[in-house]
CSV table of C-alpha atoms and ligand atoms in Angstrom, one decimal:
chain,number,residue,atom,x,y,z
A,1,UNK,CA,-17.7,7.2,11.0
A,2,UNK,CA,-17.4,4.3,8.6
A,3,UNK,CA,-17.5,5.7,5.2
A,4,UNK,CA,-15.7,3.2,3.0
A,5,UNK,CA,-18.8,2.7,1.0
A,6,UNK,CA,-18.3,4.4,-2.3
A,7,UNK,CA,-14.5,4.1,-2.4
A,8,UNK,CA,-15.0,1.0,-4.5
A,9,UNK,CA,-17.9,-1.1,-5.6
A,10,UNK,CA,-17.9,-4.5,-3.9
A,11,UNK,CA,-16.8,-7.2,-6.3
A,12,UNK,CA,-19.7,-9.6,-6.7
A,13,UNK,CA,-17.5,-12.7,-7.3
A,14,UNK,CA,-15.9,-13.0,-3.9
A,15,UNK,CA,-17.2,-15.3,-1.1
A,16,UNK,CA,-18.1,-13.1,1.9
A,17,UNK,CA,-16.6,-14.2,5.3
A,18,UNK,CA,-17.4,-13.6,9.0
A,19,UNK,CA,-20.2,-11.2,8.2
A,20,UNK,CA,-21.3,-11.2,11.8
A,21,UNK,CA,-18.0,-9.5,12.9
A,22,UNK,CA,-18.9,-5.8,12.8
A,23,UNK,CA,-16.4,-2.9,13.0
A,24,UNK,CA,-17.2,-0.4,15.7
A,25,UNK,CA,-14.7,2.5,15.9
A,26,UNK,CA,-15.7,3.3,19.5
A,27,UNK,CA,-14.7,-0.1,20.8
A,28,UNK,CA,-12.2,-1.4,18.2
A,29,UNK,CA,-9.8,1.5,17.6
A,30,UNK,CA,-7.2,2.6,20.1
A,31,UNK,CA,-5.2,5.1,18.1
A,32,UNK,CA,-2.0,6.2,19.6
A,33,UNK,CA,0.9,8.3,18.1
A,34,UNK,CA,4.2,6.5,17.4
A,35,UNK,CA,7.0,7.3,19.8
A,36,UNK,CA,9.2,8.4,17.0
A,37,UNK,CA,9.7,8.3,13.2
A,38,UNK,CA,12.5,8.3,10.7
A,39,UNK,CA,12.4,11.0,8.0
A,40,UNK,CA,13.4,10.8,4.4
A,41,UNK,CA,16.4,13.0,5.4
A,42,UNK,CA,17.3,10.4,8.1
A,43,UNK,CA,17.5,7.8,5.3
A,44,UNK,CA,19.8,10.0,3.3
A,45,UNK,CA,17.5,11.4,0.6
A,46,UNK,CA,18.6,14.8,-0.6
A,47,UNK,CA,16.2,17.7,-0.6
A,48,UNK,CA,15.6,17.5,-4.4
A,49,UNK,CA,14.1,14.0,-3.9
A,50,UNK,CA,12.4,14.7,-0.6
A,51,UNK,CA,10.4,17.6,-2.2
A,52,UNK,CA,8.7,15.1,-4.5
A,53,UNK,CA,7.1,13.3,-1.5
A,54,UNK,CA,4.0,14.6,0.3
A,55,UNK,CA,5.4,13.9,3.8
A,56,UNK,CA,8.8,14.1,5.5
A,57,UNK,CA,8.0,10.9,7.4
A,58,UNK,CA,9.7,7.9,5.8
A,59,UNK,CA,8.6,5.3,8.4
A,60,UNK,CA,7.2,5.4,11.9
A,61,UNK,CA,8.0,3.4,14.9
A,62,UNK,CA,5.2,0.9,15.7
A,63,UNK,CA,2.1,2.5,17.3
A,64,UNK,CA,-1.2,1.0,18.7
A,65,UNK,CA,-4.1,1.0,16.2
A,66,UNK,CA,-6.6,-1.5,17.6
A,67,UNK,CA,-7.9,-2.0,21.1
A,68,UNK,CA,-7.9,-5.6,22.5
A,69,UNK,CA,-11.5,-5.9,21.3
A,70,UNK,CA,-10.7,-4.8,17.8
A,71,UNK,CA,-7.6,-7.0,17.7
A,72,UNK,CA,-9.6,-10.1,18.7
A,73,UNK,CA,-12.1,-9.3,16.0
A,74,UNK,CA,-9.5,-8.8,13.3
A,75,UNK,CA,-7.8,-12.1,14.4
A,76,UNK,CA,-11.1,-13.9,14.0
A,77,UNK,CA,-11.7,-12.5,10.5
A,78,UNK,CA,-8.1,-13.3,9.4
A,79,UNK,CA,-8.3,-16.9,10.7
A,80,UNK,CA,-11.6,-17.3,8.8
A,81,UNK,CA,-10.1,-15.8,5.6
A,82,UNK,CA,-7.2,-18.1,5.9
A,83,UNK,CA,-9.4,-21.1,5.9
A,84,UNK,CA,-12.2,-19.9,3.5
A,85,UNK,CA,-12.4,-21.4,0.0
A,86,UNK,CA,-10.9,-18.9,-2.4
A,87,UNK,CA,-12.9,-19.8,-5.5
A,88,UNK,CA,-11.4,-17.9,-8.5
A,89,UNK,CA,-9.4,-15.6,-6.1
A,90,UNK,CA,-5.7,-16.3,-5.9
A,91,UNK,CA,-3.9,-16.6,-2.6
A,92,UNK,CA,-1.0,-15.2,-4.5
A,93,UNK,CA,1.7,-17.9,-4.0
A,94,UNK,CA,4.7,-15.7,-3.4
A,95,UNK,CA,8.0,-17.7,-3.3
A,96,UNK,CA,8.6,-16.3,0.1
A,97,UNK,CA,5.1,-16.9,1.5
A,98,UNK,CA,1.5,-16.5,0.8
A,99,UNK,CA,-0.6,-13.4,0.2
A,100,UNK,CA,-4.4,-13.3,0.6
A,101,UNK,CA,-5.9,-10.5,-1.5
A,102,UNK,CA,-9.3,-9.0,-2.1
A,103,UNK,CA,-10.1,-9.0,1.6
A,104,UNK,CA,-12.0,-5.7,1.5
A,105,UNK,CA,-14.4,-7.4,-0.8
A,106,UNK,CA,-14.7,-10.5,1.4
A,107,UNK,CA,-14.9,-9.0,4.9
A,108,UNK,CA,-17.0,-6.0,5.8
A,109,UNK,CA,-14.9,-5.8,9.0
A,110,UNK,CA,-11.6,-5.1,7.1
A,111,UNK,CA,-13.4,-2.8,4.7
A,112,UNK,CA,-14.9,-0.7,7.4
A,113,UNK,CA,-11.6,-0.7,9.4
A,114,UNK,CA,-9.6,0.6,6.5
A,115,UNK,CA,-12.3,3.0,5.5
A,116,UNK,CA,-12.6,4.5,9.0
A,117,UNK,CA,-12.5,8.3,8.9
A,118,UNK,CA,-11.0,8.2,12.4
A,119,UNK,CA,-8.1,6.0,11.2
A,120,UNK,CA,-7.6,8.3,8.2
A,121,UNK,CA,-7.6,11.4,10.4
A,122,UNK,CA,-5.0,9.7,12.7
A,123,UNK,CA,-2.8,9.0,9.7
A,124,UNK,CA,-3.0,12.6,8.7
A,125,UNK,CA,-1.8,13.7,12.1
A,126,UNK,CA,1.0,11.1,12.0
A,127,UNK,CA,2.3,11.9,8.6
A,128,UNK,CA,1.1,15.5,8.2
A,129,UNK,CA,-0.6,14.5,4.9
A,130,UNK,CA,-4.3,13.9,4.1
A,131,UNK,CA,-4.7,10.4,2.7
A,132,UNK,CA,-7.5,8.2,1.5
A,133,UNK,CA,-7.6,4.4,1.0
A,134,UNK,CA,-6.4,3.8,-2.6
A,135,UNK,CA,-8.9,3.1,-5.3
A,136,UNK,CA,-6.8,0.1,-6.2
A,137,UNK,CA,-9.0,-2.1,-3.9
A,138,UNK,CA,-6.7,-5.1,-4.2
A,139,UNK,CA,-3.9,-3.1,-2.5
A,140,UNK,CA,-6.2,-2.8,0.6
A,141,UNK,CA,-6.0,-5.2,3.5
A,142,UNK,CA,-3.9,-7.8,1.9
A,143,UNK,CA,-2.5,-10.4,4.2
A,144,UNK,CA,1.1,-11.6,4.2
A,145,UNK,CA,1.6,-15.1,5.6
A,146,UNK,CA,5.2,-16.3,6.0
A,147,UNK,CA,6.5,-19.5,4.4
A,148,UNK,CA,7.0,-22.6,6.5
A,149,UNK,CA,10.6,-22.7,5.3
A,150,UNK,CA,12.5,-20.9,8.1
A,151,UNK,CA,15.4,-20.2,5.7
A,152,UNK,CA,13.2,-17.8,3.7
A,153,UNK,CA,12.5,-14.3,4.9
A,154,UNK,CA,8.9,-13.9,5.9
A,155,UNK,CA,8.7,-11.1,3.3
A,156,UNK,CA,11.7,-10.4,1.1
A,157,UNK,CA,13.4,-7.0,0.8
A,158,UNK,CA,11.3,-4.8,-1.4
A,159,UNK,CA,9.9,-1.3,-1.9
A,160,UNK,CA,6.2,-0.8,-2.2
A,161,UNK,CA,4.7,0.7,-5.3
A,162,UNK,CA,2.2,2.8,-3.4
A,163,UNK,CA,2.3,6.2,-1.7
A,164,UNK,CA,1.6,5.5,2.0
A,165,UNK,CA,1.3,2.0,3.4
A,166,UNK,CA,-0.2,1.0,6.7
A,167,UNK,CA,1.1,-2.4,8.0
A,168,UNK,CA,-0.8,-3.9,10.9
A,169,UNK,CA,0.6,-6.8,13.0
A,170,UNK,CA,-2.4,-9.1,13.4
A,171,UNK,CA,-1.1,-11.6,16.0
A,172,UNK,CA,1.3,-11.1,19.0
A,173,UNK,CA,4.7,-12.2,17.8
A,174,UNK,CA,6.8,-11.3,20.8
A,175,UNK,CA,7.4,-15.0,21.6
A,176,UNK,CA,8.5,-15.8,18.1
A,177,UNK,CA,12.0,-15.9,16.9
A,178,UNK,CA,12.2,-13.6,13.8
A,179,UNK,CA,9.4,-12.6,11.5
A,180,UNK,CA,9.9,-8.9,12.4
A,181,UNK,CA,9.3,-5.9,10.2
A,182,UNK,CA,12.7,-4.3,9.3
A,183,UNK,CA,13.9,-1.6,7.1
A,184,UNK,CA,17.2,-0.5,5.5
A,185,UNK,CA,18.7,2.6,7.0
A,186,UNK,CA,19.6,4.3,3.8
A,187,UNK,CA,18.2,5.3,0.4
A,188,UNK,CA,16.6,2.5,-1.5
A,189,UNK,CA,19.1,2.6,-4.4
A,190,UNK,CA,22.0,1.9,-2.1
A,191,UNK,CA,20.3,-1.1,-0.5
A,192,UNK,CA,19.1,-2.4,-3.9
A,193,UNK,CA,22.6,-2.1,-5.3
A,194,UNK,CA,23.9,-4.3,-2.4
A,195,UNK,CA,21.3,-7.0,-3.1
A,196,UNK,CA,21.8,-6.8,-6.9
A,197,UNK,CA,25.5,-7.5,-6.2
A,198,UNK,CA,24.5,-10.6,-4.3
A,199,UNK,CA,25.5,-9.1,-1.0
A,200,UNK,CA,23.5,-9.1,2.3
A,201,UNK,CA,22.3,-5.9,3.8
A,202,UNK,CA,24.8,-5.3,6.7
A,203,UNK,CA,23.3,-5.9,10.1
A,204,UNK,CA,24.3,-2.4,11.3
A,205,UNK,CA,22.2,-0.9,8.5
A,206,UNK,CA,19.0,-2.9,9.4
A,207,UNK,CA,16.6,-1.2,11.7
A,208,UNK,CA,14.2,-3.5,13.6
A,209,UNK,CA,11.6,-1.1,15.2
A,210,UNK,CA,10.0,-3.9,17.3
A,211,UNK,CA,6.6,-4.4,15.9
A,212,UNK,CA,5.6,-7.5,17.9
A,213,UNK,CA,2.3,-6.6,19.6
A,214,UNK,CA,-1.0,-7.5,18.0
A,215,UNK,CA,-3.0,-4.6,16.8
A,216,UNK,CA,0.0,-2.4,16.4
A,217,UNK,CA,1.3,-1.1,13.1
A,218,UNK,CA,3.7,1.1,11.2
A,219,UNK,CA,3.1,3.7,8.5
A,220,UNK,CA,5.7,4.2,5.7
A,221,UNK,CA,6.1,5.9,2.4
A,222,UNK,CA,6.9,2.5,1.1
A,223,UNK,CA,8.3,3.5,-2.2
A,224,UNK,CA,11.3,5.2,-0.5
A,225,UNK,CA,11.9,2.6,2.2
A,226,UNK,CA,13.5,-0.8,1.5
A,227,UNK,CA,11.9,-3.1,3.9
A,228,UNK,CA,11.2,-6.8,4.7
A,229,UNK,CA,10.0,-9.2,7.4
A,230,UNK,CA,12.9,-11.3,8.7
A,231,UNK,CA,12.9,-15.1,8.6
A,232,UNK,CA,10.5,-16.7,11.0
A,233,UNK,CA,12.8,-19.2,12.8
A,234,UNK,CA,10.1,-20.6,15.1
A,235,UNK,CA,6.8,-21.8,13.8
A,236,UNK,CA,4.0,-19.5,14.9
A,237,UNK,CA,1.1,-17.4,13.8
A,238,UNK,CA,2.4,-14.3,12.1
A,239,UNK,CA,0.3,-12.3,9.7
A,240,UNK,CA,0.6,-8.7,8.6
A,241,UNK,CA,-2.1,-6.8,6.9
A,242,UNK,CA,-0.9,-4.1,4.5
A,243,UNK,CA,-3.0,-1.4,3.0
A,244,UNK,CA,-2.1,1.4,0.5
A,245,UNK,CA,-3.3,4.9,1.0
A,246,UNK,CA,-3.0,7.8,-1.5
A,247,UNK,CA,-2.4,11.4,-0.7
A,248,UNK,CA,-5.6,13.3,-1.4
A,249,UNK,CA,-3.4,15.9,-3.1
A,250,UNK,CA,-2.7,14.3,-6.5
A,251,UNK,CA,-0.1,16.9,-7.5
A,252,UNK,CA,2.8,14.9,-6.0
A,253,UNK,CA,4.5,12.4,-8.3
A,254,UNK,CA,2.6,9.1,-8.1
A,255,UNK,CA,4.8,6.2,-6.9
A,256,UNK,CA,2.1,3.7,-8.0
A,257,UNK,CA,3.4,1.3,-10.7
A,258,UNK,CA,0.3,-0.7,-11.5
A,259,UNK,CA,0.2,-1.7,-15.1
A,260,UNK,CA,-2.2,-4.4,-16.2
A,261,UNK,CA,-0.6,-7.0,-18.4
A,262,UNK,CA,-2.2,-8.1,-21.6
A,263,UNK,CA,-2.6,-11.6,-22.9
A,264,UNK,CA,-2.6,-13.4,-19.6
A,265,UNK,CA,-3.4,-17.1,-20.3
A,266,UNK,CA,-6.6,-18.5,-19.0
A,267,UNK,CA,-4.7,-20.8,-16.6
A,268,UNK,CA,-3.2,-17.8,-14.8
A,269,UNK,CA,-6.4,-15.7,-14.6
A,270,UNK,CA,-8.2,-14.9,-11.4
A,271,UNK,CA,-10.6,-12.4,-10.0
A,272,UNK,CA,-7.6,-10.1,-9.2
A,273,UNK,CA,-6.1,-10.4,-12.7
A,274,UNK,CA,-9.5,-9.8,-14.3
A,275,UNK,CA,-10.2,-6.8,-12.0
A,276,UNK,CA,-7.0,-4.9,-13.0
A,277,UNK,CA,-8.5,-2.9,-15.9
A,278,UNK,CA,-11.4,-1.5,-13.9
A,279,UNK,CA,-9.1,-0.8,-10.9
A,280,UNK,CA,-6.7,1.2,-13.2
A,281,UNK,CA,-9.7,3.1,-14.6
A,282,UNK,CA,-11.0,4.1,-11.2
A,283,UNK,CA,-7.5,4.9,-9.9
A,284,UNK,CA,-6.6,7.2,-12.8
A,285,UNK,CA,-10.1,8.8,-12.7
A,286,UNK,CA,-9.6,9.7,-9.0
A,287,UNK,CA,-6.3,11.4,-9.7
A,288,UNK,CA,-7.5,13.3,-12.8
A,289,UNK,CA,-10.7,14.3,-11.0
A,290,UNK,CA,-8.6,16.0,-8.3
A,291,UNK,CA,-6.4,17.7,-10.8
A,292,UNK,CA,-9.3,18.9,-12.9
A,293,UNK,CA,-11.1,20.2,-9.9
A,294,UNK,CA,-7.9,22.2,-8.9
A,295,UNK,CA,-7.7,23.5,-12.5
A,296,UNK,CA,-11.3,24.7,-12.4
A,297,UNK,CA,-10.6,26.5,-9.1
A,298,UNK,CA,-7.1,27.9,-9.6
A,299,UNK,CA,-6.1,28.1,-13.3
A,300,UNK,CA,-5.4,31.7,-14.4
A,301,UNK,CA,-6.5,33.4,-17.6
A,302,UNK,CA,-4.2,32.7,-20.6
A,303,UNK,CA,-4.4,33.6,-24.2
A,304,UNK,CA,-1.9,31.0,-25.3
A,305,UNK,CA,-3.6,27.8,-26.5
A,306,UNK,CA,-0.5,25.6,-26.2
A,307,UNK,CA,0.0,26.7,-22.5
A,308,UNK,CA,-3.7,25.9,-21.9
A,309,UNK,CA,-3.4,22.6,-23.7
A,310,UNK,CA,-0.3,21.6,-21.6
A,311,UNK,CA,-2.1,22.5,-18.4
A,312,UNK,CA,-5.1,20.5,-19.3
A,313,UNK,CA,-3.1,17.6,-20.5
A,314,UNK,CA,-1.3,17.4,-17.2
A,315,UNK,CA,-4.7,17.2,-15.4
A,316,UNK,CA,-5.7,14.2,-17.5
A,317,UNK,CA,-2.3,12.5,-17.9
A,318,UNK,CA,-3.3,9.6,-15.7
A,319,UNK,CA,-6.5,9.0,-17.6
A,320,UNK,CA,-4.8,9.4,-20.9
A,321,UNK,CA,-2.2,6.8,-19.9
A,322,UNK,CA,-4.9,4.5,-18.6
A,323,UNK,CA,-6.9,4.8,-21.8
A,324,UNK,CA,-3.9,3.8,-23.8
A,325,UNK,CA,-3.3,0.7,-21.7
A,326,UNK,CA,-7.0,-0.2,-21.7
A,327,UNK,CA,-7.3,0.1,-25.5
A,328,UNK,CA,-4.3,-2.1,-25.9
A,329,UNK,CA,-5.9,-4.7,-23.6
A,330,UNK,CA,-3.0,-4.4,-21.2
A,331,UNK,CA,0.7,-4.1,-21.9
A,332,UNK,CA,3.6,-6.5,-22.1
A,333,UNK,CA,5.9,-7.3,-19.1
A,334,UNK,CA,8.8,-5.5,-20.8
A,335,UNK,CA,6.7,-2.4,-21.5
A,336,UNK,CA,5.5,-2.3,-17.9
A,337,UNK,CA,9.0,-2.7,-16.7
A,338,UNK,CA,10.2,0.2,-19.0
A,339,UNK,CA,7.4,2.4,-17.6
A,340,UNK,CA,8.4,1.6,-14.0
A,341,UNK,CA,12.0,2.4,-14.6
A,342,UNK,CA,11.2,5.6,-16.4
A,343,UNK,CA,8.9,6.8,-13.6
A,344,UNK,CA,11.2,5.6,-10.8
A,345,UNK,CA,14.0,7.7,-12.3
A,346,UNK,CA,11.7,10.7,-12.4
A,347,UNK,CA,10.9,10.2,-8.7
A,348,UNK,CA,14.3,9.2,-7.3
A,349,UNK,CA,17.0,10.6,-9.6
A,350,UNK,CA,18.8,13.5,-7.8
B,1,FE2,FE1,5.9,-3.6,1.7
C-alpha cells in the first residue's frame, strides 16, 4: 500500500538516514476519525469564499494517526534527522525556531508514511475530498522544532500556502507547559488585521484543540486558518511534522504561493533553494495534466476559436505561469509578493 514512489524523484544530494526503519502500514498506522471539526462557516467565511475551497472542513480536532509502534519509529527517525549532518541542506533557521526540510528525500520511513494510500484514503473520509501528497516535495514532512527562548511562540501565527496540511505531533507533550497547536476562531483577514495593528489575538478567540499525544495530528485547509504553536514555557522535546497535500481535483483555486526567487546569492543557496525550479515545474505539470485530461474527456464541441483558446489556456495556465518564471530564472521578492496578494484577493475577497 506504499505508493509514494513516482510522486517525486528522490533528490540525489541528500544524506539518507535511519534506512533500517521501515514503514509498515499494518503495524504503524492506527487511523481514527477526529471527534469533531470546525467548518469554514464556523470560522465566519461567507458562502462566496467557501465555494472556492474543496472541503467545508477548516480544521479538525486532533485524531490518532500512528500506533505506538509507528510513533516509536517516527520518533527514532526524527531524532536521527535532528542530529544528522545536513550538508548543503538548510535547517531553515526561522526566527521562531528551526525547520528541517527535505525529510522525504532523507528518510524512506517518512516518505512511505506520507505516501501511504491508507493515510490518503483516511484523509478523504475526514475532509470529503480526495487528496495526494503535493508534488512540492519540500512541503512534505518538514519538521518544526521550537526555539529555546520561551518568550517566542514555538511557531508564529501564520496561514499556510498549501491546500490541505497534515500536522503530526511527534512526541508526547502533555507534560509540557505550552507548545500547543492553536488557531484563530475567525476568518484569517480579521486575525491578520489585529496582528498588523500590533495587537494580540484575544484569548477568547484562540482555540486550543489539545494536540498533545504523540502520533496524533490535525488536518487543516491551512490557507484559511490562522494558526500557530504557543510558546513552549518548559524545556522539552516538541516536534511537529507538517505535510502539504493537494486536492486531486485541480479545478479549485490553488492556494499554493510558491514562486522561486531569482538571483539568490551563492552564500544563501542550498539544496532546497536550488530545487525550487524543478519543484515548480512538476507541481504545475501535475495541475495542468489534470485539467487537460478533464478537457479531453468533457469539453464540448465549439466552432468559436477564441472560446476554445480560452478553455485550453485555462488548462495550461499553471504551466504557462511556471514557464514564464523559469525563463526569467526566478522572480524578484516584490514580484512574488505582488502575485501572492493578487491571488489571495481572488481566493478570499467576498
Ligand atoms: Fe502551518
